[in-house]
Amino acid sequence: MIQPILSFNNIIQWCSDNIALLSIIVTVISILVTIVSIIASKKKKRQQSSKGVQNAQIPEGLLKQYLNENEIYIQPYITRKGNASKQLLHDFFLKEVFIKESVEPNDVYIIFGDTGSGKTSALVHLFDDYCTQYKQNVPPYPNIRLFSLRDTTIETINDLPDKGSSILLLDALDETASTKDPTEFQQFIECLKALFHDFPRIVITCRPQLFSNQKAADIVTQPQIRTSTGWQQCTELFLEPFNDQQVQDYLDRVFTFRIGNPDRNKAEEIVNKHAYIAIRPLVLKYIKDIVESKRDINTALDLYDIIIENNLRRDLEKIVPNPDEEQLLRWWSITSDVAGYMYRHGKLSVSEQELDSIPSVSQEPQFKQRSMLTRTGDEYHFSHKSYYEYFMAYRFLLRPEEIPEGTLYTMDFALQLYDDLFNAYKERHSIRFAELNNLPVEGIAVSLHEIGSSLDDINHFSEAEPKYQAALELFRELEGKNPGHFINDVAMTLNNLANLHYKTNNHPAAEEKCTEALKICRELAKKDPDAFLPYVAGTLNNLANLHSDINNYTAAEEKYTEALKIRR
């Protein structure tokens, strides 16, 4: 009889002889089963995250940028206008706004937050939490959609199906192309308000600096939606800065070990010294880069120099190992050219064809789709608007001739960084990319004047005046060092300041500046009457108008008469 190769007794004997090997095999199989189980669980959770929601729509770019595994998210607090008490943003919307039927058929909320305060991140995570909360049970509103107003038209939103059962999340109201023109923006808002009738819940994010005055803010916050109980207004909410505990939680997630970790200690020291970091999730995101840079940090510009340089360097290292300063500056300049193109054409995104039309980009085909730029469909835009405004701050300084071609409407962060550049020049601070670009002294004075003029043109008088004053101070300093070279710039700036004071009814200050400008113009006209007598006549006319407004008719007549004589 043929004996079986393996009998039951043989198997038992083999197992007894190889118990150690069996133990290893069982352990490996157990680990593999656990890993597969975890992966399947995560996949199932993501698949179920919108099971209870019939339609969950969000731009692909936002999902990748804000919901990746490396994204550290701390839920922010919000306050209502006129109410100091704070609530967690997600808890407010998920437990109070989205969860139950409101007396009103339309609830509109606008969340205000400064640059880098985490508005987009909050909206993306709110979207994700809503889908997750209703992955199995039926939600109050079965459709939820998130759009960036930078990339989405009113027509696209208007064509959505099932508007009556949809939550609508709209990000970046301040980044619509129409914000370049106040009149066009008001028309955009009127179209947007018409949509508020159709959606039961609408949440919008925006920077508060979009509105230069209360009248402009009322365009959005008082949409006058007709409801069963009368006319309804938006509920205004404000993102609160991170508190101490939230900052500590954030740092604990970035730096694994808290005690005895020099980088963790350095990060805490920087945060305590610079409150700007503590309240900006965007800046906190780069706290490791900031710590490793070992640079002195005096302003927000210093922080952004580090953030921008590290992003650019990482991009370059994918192409060139150990890039040098010249390569880094070239990459920085190309990105700056993209920002300048957008500014000149009044847009916040460009097509691939437009990108290729920029000479410096066409010479560097590998530049496209780097970390500074994000592609959505056929359009490229800066991955964060503060990056765009960072480059524009430098362009205002280095290329003041570009300023009159656009408007400084909604460019508040760029102006803040520009002020940092100017103050760094005055205090001789080391500013990374200003040094690489050979910071021009005369250019600073000219660009200060041009920025003041641009702000003056759009009636931002309180912001224009300090720019004029700073330009005047610098022109006086330059004239002191180079007599005769900058005196006409002093007179021009005095005249513009006088006109600003006149428009704001500060007649004493207007008369003082105009009188000094007239004195300078008279001296210049003695040396070159053909060139400067027209300026004398113009300044006399301005003074005459001023005297006439304050009922000093004798002085007004005297100035008008002299101006008339010169012109004849």
Coordinates of C-alpha atoms in Angstrom, one line a residue:
M1 CA 0.0 0.0 0.0
I2 CA 1.3 3.5 -0.9
Q3 CA 1.6 5.7 2.2
P4 CA 0.4 9.3 2.0
I5 CA 3.3 11.8 1.8
L6 CA 1.8 13.9 4.7
S7 CA -0.3 12.2 7.4
F8 CA -2.0 14.1 10.2
N9 CA 0.8 12.9 12.6
N10 CA 3.5 14.1 10.2
I11 CA 1.9 17.6 10.1
I12 CA 1.7 17.7 13.9
Q13 CA 5.3 16.6 14.1
W14 CA 6.4 19.3 11.5
C15 CA 4.6 22.0 13.3
S16 CA 6.1 21.0 16.6
D17 CA 9.6 21.1 15.1
N18 CA 9.0 24.5 13.4
I19 CA 7.1 26.4 16.1
A20 CA 9.2 29.5 15.9
L21 CA 8.8 29.8 12.1
L22 CA 5.0 29.3 12.4
S23 CA 4.9 32.1 15.0
I24 CA 6.6 34.5 12.6
I25 CA 4.2 33.5 9.7
V26 CA 1.1 34.0 11.9
T27 CA 2.4 37.4 13.1
V28 CA 3.1 38.6 9.5
I29 CA -0.3 37.4 8.3
S30 CA -1.9 39.2 11.3
I31 CA -0.2 42.5 10.5
L32 CA -1.1 42.2 6.8
V33 CA -4.8 41.6 7.7
T34 CA -4.8 44.6 10.0
I35 CA -3.3 46.9 7.3
V36 CA -5.8 45.7 4.7
S37 CA -8.6 46.2 7.2
I38 CA -7.5 49.8 8.0
I39 CA -7.2 50.7 4.3
A40 CA -10.6 49.2 3.5
S41 CA -12.1 51.0 6.5
K42 CA -10.7 54.4 5.3
K43 CA -11.8 53.7 1.8
K44 CA -15.3 52.7 3.0
K45 CA -15.5 55.9 5.2
R46 CA -14.6 58.1 2.2
Q47 CA -17.1 56.2 0.0
Q48 CA -19.7 56.6 2.7
S49 CA -18.9 60.2 3.4
S50 CA -21.4 61.4 0.9
K51 CA -23.8 58.4 0.9
G52 CA -26.5 60.3 2.8
V53 CA -25.9 63.4 0.6
Q54 CA -27.4 63.0 -2.8
N55 CA -25.1 65.6 -4.4
A56 CA -21.8 66.7 -2.8
Q57 CA -19.9 68.9 -5.2
I58 CA -16.5 70.6 -4.6
P59 CA -13.7 71.7 -7.0
E60 CA -11.1 69.0 -7.2
G61 CA -8.3 71.5 -6.5
L62 CA -9.7 72.5 -3.2
L63 CA -10.1 68.8 -2.1
K64 CA -6.4 68.1 -2.9
Q65 CA -5.1 71.3 -1.3
Y66 CA -7.0 71.3 1.9
L67 CA -8.0 67.7 2.7
N68 CA -4.7 65.9 2.2
E69 CA -3.2 63.8 5.0
N70 CA -0.5 66.4 5.8
E71 CA -3.0 69.2 6.3
I72 CA -3.2 70.2 10.0
Y73 CA -6.6 71.7 10.7
I74 CA -7.7 73.4 13.9
Q75 CA -11.4 74.4 14.0
P76 CA -11.6 78.2 14.3
Y77 CA -13.9 80.2 16.5
I78 CA -16.4 82.8 15.1
T79 CA -18.2 85.8 16.7
R80 CA -21.4 87.5 15.5
K81 CA -21.4 91.2 14.8
G82 CA -22.2 93.0 18.1
N83 CA -21.8 89.9 20.1
A84 CA -18.5 89.1 22.0
S85 CA -19.3 85.4 22.7
K86 CA -17.4 82.9 20.6
Q87 CA -18.6 79.6 19.0
L88 CA -16.7 77.0 17.1
L89 CA -17.4 77.5 13.4
H90 CA -18.4 73.9 12.5
D91 CA -20.5 73.4 15.6
F92 CA -22.4 76.6 14.9
F93 CA -23.3 75.5 11.3
L94 CA -23.7 71.8 11.8
K95 CA -25.7 72.0 15.1
E96 CA -27.6 75.2 14.5
V97 CA -27.8 76.3 10.9
F98 CA -27.7 73.2 8.7
I99 CA -29.3 70.7 11.1
K100 CA -32.8 72.2 11.5
E101 CA -35.4 74.1 9.5
S102 CA -35.3 77.8 10.0
V103 CA -38.4 80.1 10.4
E104 CA -37.0 81.9 7.3
P105 CA -36.8 80.2 4.0
N106 CA -33.4 81.7 3.2
D107 CA -30.5 82.0 5.7
V108 CA -27.4 83.9 4.4
Y109 CA -24.2 84.0 6.3
I110 CA -21.0 86.0 5.4
I111 CA -17.8 85.0 7.2
F112 CA -15.2 87.8 7.3
G113 CA -11.5 87.0 7.9
D114 CA -8.2 88.7 7.2
T115 CA -5.6 87.4 4.7
G116 CA -4.3 83.9 5.7
S117 CA -6.9 83.5 8.5
G118 CA -8.1 80.2 7.1
K119 CA -11.4 81.1 5.4
T120 CA -11.1 78.6 2.6
S121 CA -9.8 75.8 4.8
A122 CA -12.7 76.4 7.2
L123 CA -15.2 76.2 4.3
V124 CA -13.7 73.0 2.8
H125 CA -13.6 71.2 6.2
L126 CA -17.2 72.4 6.9
F127 CA -18.2 70.8 3.6
D128 CA -16.4 67.6 4.4
D129 CA -17.8 67.4 8.0
Y130 CA -21.4 67.8 6.7
C131 CA -20.9 64.9 4.2
T132 CA -19.3 62.8 6.9
Q133 CA -22.0 63.5 9.4
Y134 CA -24.7 62.4 6.9
K135 CA -22.9 59.5 5.4
Q136 CA -25.7 57.1 6.3
N137 CA -28.8 59.0 7.5
V138 CA -30.7 61.5 5.4
P139 CA -29.6 65.1 5.8
P140 CA -31.9 68.1 6.2
Y141 CA -30.6 69.3 2.8
P142 CA -29.5 66.5 0.5
N143 CA -27.3 68.7 -1.7
I144 CA -24.3 70.7 -0.7
R145 CA -22.0 72.5 -3.2
L146 CA -18.8 74.5 -2.7
F147 CA -17.5 77.0 -5.3
S148 CA -14.7 79.5 -5.4
L149 CA -16.0 82.8 -6.7
R150 CA -12.6 83.3 -8.2
D151 CA -13.3 80.5 -10.7
T152 CA -17.1 80.3 -10.9
T153 CA -19.6 82.5 -12.7
I154 CA -23.0 83.5 -11.5
E155 CA -24.4 81.7 -14.6
T156 CA -22.9 78.4 -13.4
I157 CA -24.5 78.7 -10.0
N158 CA -27.8 79.8 -11.5
D159 CA -27.9 76.7 -13.7
L160 CA -27.6 74.3 -10.8
P161 CA -30.5 71.8 -10.3
D162 CA -32.3 71.3 -7.0
K163 CA -31.4 74.7 -5.7
G164 CA -34.3 74.6 -3.2
S165 CA -32.7 71.7 -1.4
S166 CA -29.1 72.7 -1.6
I167 CA -26.6 74.3 0.8
L168 CA -24.4 76.7 -1.1
L169 CA -20.9 77.5 0.1
L170 CA -19.2 80.4 -1.8
D171 CA -15.5 81.1 -1.1
A172 CA -13.5 84.2 -1.8
L173 CA -16.0 86.9 -2.6
D174 CA -13.1 89.3 -2.5
E175 CA -11.3 87.4 -5.3
T176 CA -13.9 87.8 -8.1
A177 CA -12.5 89.5 -11.2
S178 CA -15.1 92.2 -10.8
T179 CA -13.6 93.5 -7.6
K180 CA -11.1 95.5 -9.7
D181 CA -13.9 97.9 -10.6
P182 CA -16.2 99.1 -7.8
T183 CA -19.1 99.7 -10.3
E184 CA -18.7 96.3 -11.9
F185 CA -18.5 94.7 -8.5
Q186 CA -21.8 96.2 -7.4
Q187 CA -23.4 94.8 -10.5
F188 CA -21.9 91.4 -9.6
I189 CA -23.4 91.6 -6.1
E190 CA -26.8 92.5 -7.4
C191 CA -26.7 89.3 -9.6
L192 CA -25.5 87.3 -6.6
K193 CA -28.3 88.6 -4.4
A194 CA -30.8 87.4 -6.9
L195 CA -29.6 83.8 -6.2
F196 CA -30.2 84.1 -2.5
H197 CA -34.0 83.5 -3.1
D198 CA -33.3 80.0 -4.5
F199 CA -31.0 78.4 -1.8
P200 CA -32.2 77.7 1.7
R201 CA -28.7 78.1 3.2
I202 CA -25.9 80.2 1.8
V203 CA -22.4 80.7 3.4
I204 CA -19.9 83.2 1.9
T205 CA -16.3 84.0 2.9
C206 CA -14.7 87.4 2.3
R207 CA -12.0 89.7 3.5
P208 CA -13.4 92.7 5.4
Q209 CA -11.0 95.1 3.6
L210 CA -13.0 94.5 0.4
F211 CA -15.3 97.2 1.7
S212 CA -13.8 100.7 2.1
N213 CA -16.9 102.1 3.9
Q214 CA -20.2 101.1 5.4
K215 CA -22.2 101.9 2.3
A216 CA -20.1 99.4 0.3
A217 CA -20.5 96.7 3.0
D218 CA -24.3 97.2 3.0
I219 CA -24.4 96.1 -0.6
V220 CA -23.6 92.5 0.6
T221 CA -24.7 92.4 4.2
Q222 CA -28.2 93.9 3.5
P223 CA -29.3 91.9 0.5
Q224 CA -33.0 92.5 1.2
I225 CA -34.3 89.0 0.6
R226 CA -38.0 89.0 0.6
T227 CA -39.2 86.4 3.2
S228 CA -42.4 85.5 5.0
T229 CA -41.6 88.0 7.9
G230 CA -40.3 90.9 5.8
W231 CA -36.9 91.9 4.5
Q232 CA -34.0 89.8 5.7
Q233 CA -30.3 90.7 6.1
C234 CA -27.2 88.6 6.1
T235 CA -25.8 87.4 9.4
E236 CA -22.3 88.7 9.7
L237 CA -19.7 86.4 11.3
F238 CA -16.0 87.1 12.0
L239 CA -13.2 84.5 12.2
E240 CA -11.4 84.9 15.5
P241 CA -7.6 84.7 15.9
F242 CA -6.3 81.5 17.2
N243 CA -6.2 81.5 21.0
D244 CA -3.1 80.3 23.0
Q245 CA -4.5 76.8 23.4
Q246 CA -5.2 76.4 19.7
V247 CA -1.7 77.6 18.9
Q248 CA -0.2 75.1 21.3
D249 CA -2.3 72.3 19.8
Y250 CA -1.1 73.3 16.3
L251 CA 2.6 73.3 17.4
D252 CA 2.1 69.9 19.2
R253 CA 0.9 68.4 15.9
V254 CA 3.8 69.9 13.9
F255 CA 6.6 69.0 16.4
T256 CA 6.2 65.5 17.8
F257 CA 8.1 66.0 21.0
R258 CA 7.4 69.0 23.1
I259 CA 9.9 68.7 26.0
G260 CA 13.5 69.1 25.1
N261 CA 12.8 69.7 21.4
P262 CA 14.9 72.8 20.4
D263 CA 12.8 73.4 17.2
R264 CA 9.6 73.3 19.2
N265 CA 11.0 75.7 21.7
K266 CA 12.2 78.0 18.9
A267 CA 8.8 77.9 17.3
E268 CA 7.1 78.8 20.5
E269 CA 9.5 81.7 21.0
I270 CA 8.8 83.0 17.5
V271 CA 5.0 82.7 17.9
N272 CA 5.1 84.6 21.3
K273 CA 7.2 87.3 19.8
H274 CA 5.2 87.8 16.6
A275 CA 1.4 87.8 17.2
Y276 CA 0.9 87.8 13.4
I277 CA 2.0 84.2 13.2
A278 CA -0.3 83.1 16.0
I279 CA -3.4 84.3 14.3
R280 CA -2.6 83.2 10.7
P281 CA -3.1 79.4 10.0
L282 CA -1.4 80.0 6.6
V283 CA 1.7 81.3 8.3
L284 CA 1.6 78.6 11.0
K285 CA 1.6 76.0 8.2
Y286 CA 5.2 77.0 7.4
I287 CA 6.4 77.3 11.0
K288 CA 9.0 74.6 10.4
D289 CA 10.5 76.5 7.5
I290 CA 10.4 79.7 9.6
V291 CA 12.3 78.0 12.4
E292 CA 14.9 76.4 10.1
S293 CA 15.5 79.7 8.2
K294 CA 17.3 81.1 11.3
R295 CA 16.6 84.6 10.0
D296 CA 15.6 87.7 12.0
I297 CA 11.9 88.3 11.8
N298 CA 10.6 91.8 12.1
T299 CA 7.6 92.0 9.9
A300 CA 5.0 90.1 8.0
L301 CA 7.2 90.6 4.9
D302 CA 10.0 88.7 6.6
L303 CA 7.7 85.8 7.1
Y304 CA 6.4 85.8 3.5
D305 CA 10.0 86.1 2.2
I306 CA 10.7 82.8 4.0
I307 CA 7.5 81.1 2.8
I308 CA 8.0 82.2 -0.8
E309 CA 11.7 81.3 -0.9
N310 CA 11.1 77.8 0.5
N311 CA 8.3 77.1 -2.0
L312 CA 10.4 78.3 -4.9
R313 CA 13.5 76.4 -3.7
R314 CA 11.5 73.2 -3.4
D315 CA 10.2 73.7 -6.9
L316 CA 13.7 74.4 -8.3
E317 CA 15.2 71.3 -6.6
K318 CA 12.9 69.1 -8.6
I319 CA 14.7 70.4 -11.7
V320 CA 18.1 71.6 -10.5
P321 CA 20.0 70.1 -7.5
N322 CA 21.1 72.7 -5.0
P323 CA 19.9 75.8 -6.9
D324 CA 22.0 79.0 -6.4
E325 CA 20.9 82.5 -5.6
E326 CA 20.8 83.5 -9.3
Q327 CA 18.5 80.7 -10.2
L328 CA 16.3 81.4 -7.2
L329 CA 16.0 85.1 -8.1
R330 CA 15.2 84.2 -11.7
W331 CA 12.4 81.8 -10.6
W332 CA 11.1 84.6 -8.2
S333 CA 11.2 87.1 -11.1
I334 CA 9.2 84.8 -13.4
T335 CA 6.5 84.4 -10.7
S336 CA 6.5 88.2 -10.2
D337 CA 6.0 88.6 -13.9
V338 CA 2.9 86.4 -13.7
A339 CA 1.5 88.6 -10.9
G340 CA 2.2 91.7 -12.9
Y341 CA 0.4 90.3 -15.9
M342 CA -2.6 89.5 -13.8
Y343 CA -2.6 93.0 -12.3
R344 CA -2.3 94.8 -15.6
H345 CA -5.1 92.8 -17.1
G346 CA -7.4 93.1 -14.1
K347 CA -7.7 89.3 -13.4
L348 CA -6.7 86.8 -10.8
S349 CA -6.3 83.8 -13.1
V350 CA -4.8 83.3 -16.6
S351 CA -5.2 80.7 -19.3
E352 CA -2.3 78.6 -20.4
Q353 CA -2.1 80.6 -23.6
E354 CA -1.8 83.8 -21.6
L355 CA 0.8 82.3 -19.4
D356 CA 2.8 81.2 -22.5
S357 CA 2.6 84.8 -23.8
I358 CA 4.6 86.1 -20.8
P359 CA 8.2 86.2 -22.2
S360 CA 10.0 85.0 -19.0
V361 CA 7.5 82.1 -18.6
S362 CA 7.9 81.0 -22.3
Q363 CA 11.7 80.8 -21.7
E364 CA 11.1 78.5 -18.7
P365 CA 8.6 75.8 -19.8
Q366 CA 9.1 73.8 -16.6
F367 CA 7.8 76.8 -14.6
K368 CA 4.1 76.0 -15.0
Q369 CA 2.2 74.2 -12.3
R370 CA 4.7 74.9 -9.6
S371 CA 3.6 75.4 -6.0
M372 CA 3.0 79.1 -6.4
L373 CA 0.5 78.4 -9.1
T374 CA -2.5 76.1 -9.1
R375 CA -4.3 74.9 -12.2
T376 CA -8.1 74.7 -12.1
G377 CA -9.5 73.5 -15.5
D378 CA -7.9 75.7 -18.1
E379 CA -6.9 78.5 -15.7
Y380 CA -3.9 79.1 -13.6
H381 CA -4.1 81.2 -10.4
F382 CA -1.9 81.7 -7.3
S383 CA -2.5 79.0 -4.7
H384 CA -3.2 81.7 -2.2
K385 CA -4.2 85.3 -2.9
S386 CA -1.7 86.6 -0.3
Y387 CA 1.1 85.2 -2.5
Y388 CA -0.1 87.3 -5.4
E389 CA -0.3 90.4 -3.3
Y390 CA 3.2 89.6 -1.9
F391 CA 4.7 89.8 -5.4
M392 CA 2.6 92.9 -6.2
A393 CA 4.1 94.7 -3.1
Y394 CA 7.5 94.3 -4.6
R395 CA 6.3 95.3 -8.1
F396 CA 4.8 98.5 -6.6
L397 CA 8.3 99.2 -5.3
L398 CA 10.4 98.1 -8.2
R399 CA 8.1 99.1 -11.1
P400 CA 6.1 102.1 -10.0
E401 CA 5.3 102.9 -13.6
E402 CA 2.9 99.9 -13.5
I403 CA 0.7 101.4 -10.8
P404 CA -1.4 103.8 -12.9
E405 CA -2.3 101.0 -15.2
G406 CA -4.5 99.4 -12.6
T407 CA -6.2 100.2 -9.3
L408 CA -5.3 99.4 -5.7
Y409 CA -8.9 98.4 -4.9
T410 CA -8.8 95.4 -2.5
M411 CA -5.0 95.3 -2.4
D412 CA -4.8 95.9 1.3
F413 CA -2.3 93.1 2.1
A414 CA 0.0 94.2 -0.8
L415 CA 0.0 97.7 0.7
Q416 CA 0.8 96.4 4.1
L417 CA 3.8 94.5 2.8
Y418 CA 4.8 97.5 0.8
D419 CA 4.8 99.6 4.0
D420 CA 7.1 96.9 5.5
L421 CA 9.5 97.3 2.6
F422 CA 9.5 101.1 3.0
N423 CA 10.0 100.9 6.8
A424 CA 12.8 98.3 6.3
Y425 CA 14.6 100.7 4.0
K426 CA 14.3 103.5 6.6
E427 CA 15.4 101.3 9.5
R428 CA 18.1 99.5 7.4
H429 CA 16.6 96.1 8.1
S430 CA 17.7 93.2 5.9
I431 CA 14.9 92.3 3.5
R432 CA 15.8 89.2 1.5
F433 CA 14.4 89.8 -2.0
A434 CA 14.7 93.6 -1.8
E435 CA 18.5 93.0 -1.4
L436 CA 18.5 90.5 -4.3
N437 CA 16.7 93.1 -6.5
N438 CA 19.0 96.0 -5.5
L439 CA 16.5 98.1 -3.6
P440 CA 16.2 101.4 -5.4
V441 CA 16.1 104.5 -3.2
E442 CA 14.7 107.0 -5.8
G443 CA 12.3 104.3 -6.9
I444 CA 10.8 104.0 -3.4
A445 CA 10.0 107.7 -3.4
V446 CA 8.4 107.6 -6.9
S447 CA 6.4 104.5 -6.0
L448 CA 5.2 106.0 -2.7
H449 CA 3.9 109.0 -4.7
E450 CA 2.3 106.7 -7.4
I451 CA 0.5 104.6 -4.8
G452 CA -0.7 107.7 -3.0
S453 CA -2.0 109.0 -6.3
S454 CA -3.8 105.7 -7.1
L455 CA -5.4 105.6 -3.7
D456 CA -6.4 109.3 -4.0
D457 CA -8.1 108.5 -7.4
I458 CA -10.4 106.0 -5.8
N459 CA -11.1 108.2 -2.8
H460 CA -9.1 106.2 -0.2
F461 CA -7.9 109.5 1.3
S462 CA -6.9 108.2 4.7
E463 CA -4.6 105.6 3.1
A464 CA -3.3 108.0 0.4
E465 CA -2.2 110.7 2.8
P466 CA 0.6 108.7 4.6
K467 CA 1.9 107.5 1.2
Y468 CA 2.2 111.2 0.0
Q469 CA 3.7 112.2 3.3
A470 CA 6.3 109.4 3.2
A471 CA 7.1 110.3 -0.5
L472 CA 7.5 114.0 0.5
E473 CA 9.8 113.1 3.3
L474 CA 12.0 111.0 1.1
F475 CA 12.1 113.5 -1.8
R476 CA 13.2 116.2 0.8
E477 CA 15.9 113.9 2.0
L478 CA 17.1 113.1 -1.6
E479 CA 17.0 116.9 -2.5
G480 CA 19.1 117.6 0.6
K481 CA 21.8 115.2 -0.7
N482 CA 21.5 116.2 -4.3
P483 CA 20.4 119.9 -4.5
G484 CA 18.3 120.8 -7.5
H485 CA 17.7 117.2 -8.6
F486 CA 14.5 116.5 -6.7
I487 CA 13.0 119.9 -5.9
N488 CA 10.3 119.6 -8.6
D489 CA 9.3 116.3 -7.1
V490 CA 8.9 118.0 -3.7
A491 CA 6.7 120.7 -5.3
M492 CA 4.6 118.0 -7.1
T493 CA 4.0 116.0 -4.0
L494 CA 3.1 119.2 -2.0
N495 CA 0.6 120.1 -4.6
N496 CA -1.0 116.6 -4.5
L497 CA -1.1 116.7 -0.7
A498 CA -2.8 120.1 -0.9
N499 CA -5.4 118.8 -3.2
L500 CA -6.1 115.8 -0.9
H501 CA -6.5 118.1 2.1
Y502 CA -8.8 120.3 0.0
K503 CA -11.0 117.3 -0.8
T504 CA -11.2 116.3 2.8
N505 CA -12.0 119.9 3.9
N506 CA -8.7 120.4 5.8
H507 CA -8.3 123.9 4.5
P508 CA -5.5 125.1 6.8
A509 CA -3.3 122.1 5.8
A510 CA -4.2 122.5 2.1
E511 CA -3.2 126.2 2.2
E512 CA 0.1 125.4 4.0
K513 CA 1.1 122.8 1.4
C514 CA -0.1 124.9 -1.6
T515 CA 1.8 128.0 -0.4
E516 CA 5.0 126.0 0.0
A517 CA 4.6 124.5 -3.5
L518 CA 4.0 128.0 -5.0
K519 CA 7.2 129.3 -3.4
I520 CA 9.2 126.4 -4.9
C521 CA 7.5 126.8 -8.4
R522 CA 8.3 130.6 -8.4
E523 CA 12.0 129.8 -7.7
L524 CA 12.1 127.2 -10.5
A525 CA 10.3 129.6 -12.9
K526 CA 13.1 132.2 -12.4
K527 CA 15.6 129.7 -13.9
D528 CA 13.3 128.1 -16.5
P529 CA 10.1 130.2 -17.1
D530 CA 8.9 128.2 -20.1
A531 CA 8.9 125.0 -18.1
F532 CA 7.7 126.2 -14.7
L533 CA 5.5 129.3 -15.2
P534 CA 2.5 127.0 -16.1
Y535 CA 3.0 125.3 -12.7
V536 CA 3.0 128.7 -11.0
A537 CA -0.3 129.6 -12.6
G538 CA -1.8 126.2 -11.8
T539 CA -0.8 126.5 -8.1
L540 CA -2.1 130.1 -7.9
N541 CA -5.4 128.9 -9.3
N542 CA -5.6 126.1 -6.7
L543 CA -4.9 128.7 -3.9
A544 CA -7.6 131.0 -5.3
N545 CA -10.2 128.2 -5.3
L546 CA -9.2 127.4 -1.7
H547 CA -9.6 131.1 -0.6
S548 CA -12.9 131.4 -2.4
D549 CA -14.2 128.3 -0.6
I550 CA -13.4 129.9 2.8
N551 CA -14.9 133.2 1.7
N552 CA -11.6 135.0 1.6
Y553 CA -12.6 136.7 -1.7
T554 CA -9.9 139.4 -1.6
A555 CA -7.1 136.8 -1.5
A556 CA -8.9 134.7 -4.1
E557 CA -9.2 137.6 -6.5
E558 CA -5.5 138.4 -6.1
K559 CA -4.4 134.8 -7.0
Y560 CA -6.9 134.5 -9.9
T561 CA -5.6 137.8 -11.4
E562 CA -2.0 136.8 -11.2
A563 CA -2.7 133.3 -12.7
L564 CA -4.7 134.9 -15.5
K565 CA -1.8 137.3 -16.3
I566 CA 0.7 134.5 -16.5
R567 CA -1.6 132.4 -18.8
R568 CA -2.2 135.4 -21.1

